[in-house]
Tab-separated table of C-alpha atoms in Angstrom:
chain	number	residue	atom	x	y	z
A	1	UNK	CA	-16.353	16.418	13.350
A	2	UNK	CA	-14.236	13.419	12.489
A	3	UNK	CA	-11.290	12.870	14.804
A	4	UNK	CA	-7.542	12.722	14.693
A	5	UNK	CA	-7.508	9.033	13.769
A	6	UNK	CA	-9.804	9.689	10.791
A	7	UNK	CA	-7.584	12.547	9.592
A	8	UNK	CA	-4.435	10.443	9.894
A	9	UNK	CA	-6.109	7.579	7.990
A	10	UNK	CA	-7.262	10.048	5.318
A	11	UNK	CA	-3.697	11.326	4.837
A	12	UNK	CA	-2.238	7.821	4.957
A	13	UNK	CA	-4.526	6.728	2.117
A	14	UNK	CA	-3.734	9.683	-0.075
A	15	UNK	CA	-0.112	10.333	0.816
A	16	UNK	CA	-0.882	13.978	0.276
A	17	UNK	CA	-4.018	16.073	-0.200
A	18	UNK	CA	-4.835	19.583	-1.331
A	19	UNK	CA	-6.155	22.102	1.181
A	20	UNK	CA	-9.639	22.275	-0.434
A	21	UNK	CA	-10.090	18.499	-0.179
A	22	UNK	CA	-8.912	18.473	3.429
A	23	UNK	CA	-11.112	21.422	4.437
A	24	UNK	CA	-14.158	19.840	2.775
A	25	UNK	CA	-13.703	16.650	4.764
A	26	UNK	CA	-12.398	18.170	8.014
A	27	UNK	CA	-13.869	21.665	8.495
A	28	UNK	CA	-12.385	22.056	11.999
A	29	UNK	CA	-8.825	21.495	10.903
A	30	UNK	CA	-6.792	23.564	13.378
A	31	UNK	CA	-7.557	21.345	16.428
A	32	UNK	CA	-6.718	18.223	14.384
A	33	UNK	CA	-3.364	19.585	13.255
A	34	UNK	CA	-2.562	20.610	16.810
A	35	UNK	CA	-3.501	17.150	18.136
A	36	UNK	CA	-1.395	15.424	15.444
A	37	UNK	CA	1.688	17.352	16.440
A	38	UNK	CA	4.415	16.585	13.929
A	39	UNK	CA	2.649	13.640	12.245
A	40	UNK	CA	1.366	15.854	9.414
A	41	UNK	CA	2.987	18.726	7.593
A	42	UNK	CA	1.671	21.499	5.388
A	43	UNK	CA	3.668	22.716	2.412
A	44	UNK	CA	1.895	25.503	0.593
A	45	UNK	CA	-1.549	24.165	-0.297
A	46	UNK	CA	-0.628	20.514	0.274
A	47	UNK	CA	-0.996	18.386	3.402
A	48	UNK	CA	1.104	15.251	3.730
A	49	UNK	CA	2.318	12.785	6.302
A	50	UNK	CA	5.560	13.730	7.978
A	51	UNK	CA	6.506	10.115	8.664
A	52	UNK	CA	7.065	7.313	6.165
A	53	UNK	CA	4.329	4.735	5.632
A	54	UNK	CA	5.089	1.695	7.798
A	55	UNK	CA	2.994	-1.133	9.211
A	56	UNK	CA	4.222	-0.297	12.716
A	57	UNK	CA	1.789	2.633	12.829
A	58	UNK	CA	-0.460	2.009	9.813
A	59	UNK	CA	-1.598	-1.516	10.775
A	60	UNK	CA	-3.376	-0.428	14.000
A	61	UNK	CA	-4.903	2.513	12.156
A	62	UNK	CA	-6.008	0.224	9.318
A	63	UNK	CA	-7.518	-2.220	11.828
A	64	UNK	CA	-9.483	0.607	13.463
A	65	UNK	CA	-10.606	2.522	10.344
A	66	UNK	CA	-10.930	0.008	7.481
A	67	UNK	CA	-14.484	-1.148	6.956
A	68	UNK	CA	-16.587	-2.712	4.209
A	69	UNK	CA	-18.786	0.376	4.666
A	70	UNK	CA	-16.091	2.680	3.276
A	71	UNK	CA	-16.679	3.832	-0.296
A	72	UNK	CA	-15.276	1.320	-2.793
A	73	UNK	CA	-12.501	3.637	-4.007
A	74	UNK	CA	-11.314	4.234	-0.419
A	75	UNK	CA	-11.309	0.501	0.342
A	76	UNK	CA	-9.227	-0.139	-2.784
A	77	UNK	CA	-6.840	2.667	-1.880
A	78	UNK	CA	-6.532	1.357	1.696
A	79	UNK	CA	-5.526	-2.078	0.374
A	80	UNK	CA	-2.958	-0.484	-1.956
A	81	UNK	CA	-1.445	1.444	0.912
A	82	UNK	CA	-1.484	-1.628	3.177
A	83	UNK	CA	0.608	-3.551	0.636
A	84	UNK	CA	2.924	-0.564	0.198
A	85	UNK	CA	3.317	-0.255	3.980
A	86	UNK	CA	4.191	-3.960	4.129
A	87	UNK	CA	6.921	-3.479	1.518
A	88	UNK	CA	8.252	-0.304	3.165
A	89	UNK	CA	8.312	-2.080	6.543
A	90	UNK	CA	10.264	-4.956	5.002
A	91	UNK	CA	12.735	-2.446	3.536
A	92	UNK	CA	13.136	-0.827	6.954
A	93	UNK	CA	13.596	-4.201	8.671
A	94	UNK	CA	10.566	-3.810	10.935
A	95	UNK	CA	9.307	-6.902	12.762
A	96	UNK	CA	6.467	-8.737	11.049
A	97	UNK	CA	3.056	-7.254	11.811
A	98	UNK	CA	0.556	-9.255	13.851
A	99	UNK	CA	-3.148	-9.461	13.187
A	100	UNK	CA	-6.022	-11.354	11.692
A	101	UNK	CA	-7.924	-10.951	8.447
A	102	UNK	CA	-6.395	-8.369	6.169
A	103	UNK	CA	-3.527	-7.767	8.590
A	104	UNK	CA	-2.622	-11.435	8.179
A	105	UNK	CA	-2.390	-10.720	4.447
A	106	UNK	CA	-0.215	-7.677	5.237
A	107	UNK	CA	2.097	-9.925	7.274
A	108	UNK	CA	2.429	-12.252	4.274
A	109	UNK	CA	3.131	-9.312	1.940
A	110	UNK	CA	5.755	-8.096	4.418
A	111	UNK	CA	7.361	-11.556	4.647
A	112	UNK	CA	7.256	-11.895	0.859
A	113	UNK	CA	8.830	-8.474	0.465
A	114	UNK	CA	11.608	-9.436	2.878
A	115	UNK	CA	12.285	-12.537	0.787
A	116	UNK	CA	12.161	-10.498	-2.434
A	117	UNK	CA	14.639	-7.953	-1.074
A	118	UNK	CA	16.998	-10.818	-0.126
A	119	UNK	CA	16.716	-12.296	-3.629
A	120	UNK	CA	14.709	-15.345	-2.543
A	121	UNK	CA	12.146	-15.157	-5.346
A	122	UNK	CA	10.663	-18.601	-4.746
A	123	UNK	CA	9.829	-17.792	-1.115
A	124	UNK	CA	8.492	-14.376	-2.160
A	125	UNK	CA	6.202	-16.041	-4.707
A	126	UNK	CA	4.830	-18.383	-2.052
A	127	UNK	CA	4.165	-15.601	0.483
A	128	UNK	CA	2.596	-13.302	-2.103
A	129	UNK	CA	0.451	-16.201	-3.344
A	130	UNK	CA	-0.769	-16.896	0.193
A	131	UNK	CA	-1.566	-13.212	0.725
A	132	UNK	CA	-3.452	-12.965	-2.568
A	133	UNK	CA	-5.348	-16.117	-1.614
A	134	UNK	CA	-6.537	-14.403	1.580
A	135	UNK	CA	-7.712	-11.392	-0.418
A	136	UNK	CA	-9.490	-13.674	-2.874
A	137	UNK	CA	-11.175	-15.506	0.010
A	138	UNK	CA	-12.497	-12.136	1.220
A	139	UNK	CA	-13.792	-11.378	-2.286
A	140	UNK	CA	-11.446	-8.420	-2.685
A	141	UNK	CA	-9.734	-7.350	-5.903
A	142	UNK	CA	-5.969	-7.667	-6.019
A	143	UNK	CA	-4.277	-4.314	-5.374
A	144	UNK	CA	-1.941	-3.098	-8.102
A	145	UNK	CA	0.897	-2.853	-5.578
A	146	UNK	CA	0.449	-6.555	-4.782
A	147	UNK	CA	0.491	-7.453	-8.477
A	148	UNK	CA	3.588	-5.322	-9.048
A	149	UNK	CA	5.441	-7.092	-6.219
A	150	UNK	CA	4.224	-10.466	-7.488
A	151	UNK	CA	5.519	-9.570	-10.963
A	152	UNK	CA	8.928	-8.667	-9.485
A	153	UNK	CA	9.101	-12.073	-7.815
A	154	UNK	CA	7.892	-13.865	-10.971
A	155	UNK	CA	10.430	-12.098	-13.153
A	156	UNK	CA	13.222	-12.724	-10.667
A	157	UNK	CA	12.326	-16.404	-10.410
A	158	UNK	CA	11.820	-17.000	-14.126
A	159	UNK	CA	12.876	-14.058	-16.338
A	160	UNK	CA	10.671	-13.711	-19.407
A	161	UNK	CA	7.869	-15.725	-17.794
A	162	UNK	CA	4.571	-14.518	-16.335
A	163	UNK	CA	6.039	-11.348	-14.830
A	164	UNK	CA	5.443	-9.189	-17.889
A	165	UNK	CA	1.753	-10.130	-18.073
A	166	UNK	CA	1.292	-9.550	-14.338
A	167	UNK	CA	3.059	-6.190	-14.401
A	168	UNK	CA	0.788	-4.964	-17.217
A	169	UNK	CA	-2.241	-5.779	-15.052
A	170	UNK	CA	-0.611	-3.917	-12.169
A	171	UNK	CA	0.033	-0.848	-14.297
A	172	UNK	CA	-3.612	-0.733	-15.455
A	173	UNK	CA	-4.898	-0.896	-11.848
A	174	UNK	CA	-2.304	1.360	-10.186
A	175	UNK	CA	-3.847	3.930	-7.843
A	176	UNK	CA	-0.709	5.031	-6.001
A	177	UNK	CA	2.667	6.392	-7.059
A	178	UNK	CA	4.344	3.360	-5.435
A	179	UNK	CA	2.404	0.830	-7.539
A	180	UNK	CA	2.921	2.851	-10.741
A	181	UNK	CA	6.649	3.246	-10.107
A	182	UNK	CA	7.320	-0.428	-9.310
A	183	UNK	CA	5.221	-1.617	-12.265
A	184	UNK	CA	6.627	0.892	-14.767
A	185	UNK	CA	10.230	0.145	-13.752
A	186	UNK	CA	9.713	-3.601	-14.124
A	187	UNK	CA	7.855	-3.262	-17.422
A	188	UNK	CA	10.669	-1.129	-18.792
A	189	UNK	CA	13.251	-3.700	-17.642
A	190	UNK	CA	11.337	-6.619	-19.185
A	191	UNK	CA	10.836	-4.794	-22.479
A	192	UNK	CA	14.583	-4.225	-22.784
A	193	UNK	CA	15.105	-7.758	-23.988
A	194	UNK	CA	13.744	-9.649	-20.971
A	195	UNK	CA	16.199	-8.094	-18.544
A	196	UNK	CA	15.769	-9.122	-14.945
A	197	UNK	CA	14.707	-6.382	-12.459
């Protein structure tokens, strides 16, 4: 039986999961739910996290559970959620995450998101570029969430520039509601006569 950490990582990647999917992966579910306490909630046939996605708790879990041995779709989803957690942590004003490798990229996405939220598009572009460079160095594809945030910074820095092209790429790759929402909102804004986000 996979443990509590595996179940929490599973829910963090999906945001929510149907009972059949959860039972198939975690047949001994009752002890896991008991051990998680209030970290997960069940509404009807759907399991979801009870707490918002933040780097403060997701980064250590990511460090422990992320592996090149994960199936490709799970690795891609984990990267999407890591970028989303970085943005959500920036929104919440959490301290920058520490770590090496992909967590260093998460720190850069968090710093870039902080700059973006403060309207400093140039600084956001630099931080996002550094983070994407780390992913490229690792041979990893760019997550749609990262491209959507990059497009926001591009469009804020130079409206009508590269942002529209980048956001279209993000929308094609989007695997999470966060990435789809950010990309769709920006695409709609740019198609309304090059309006800034």
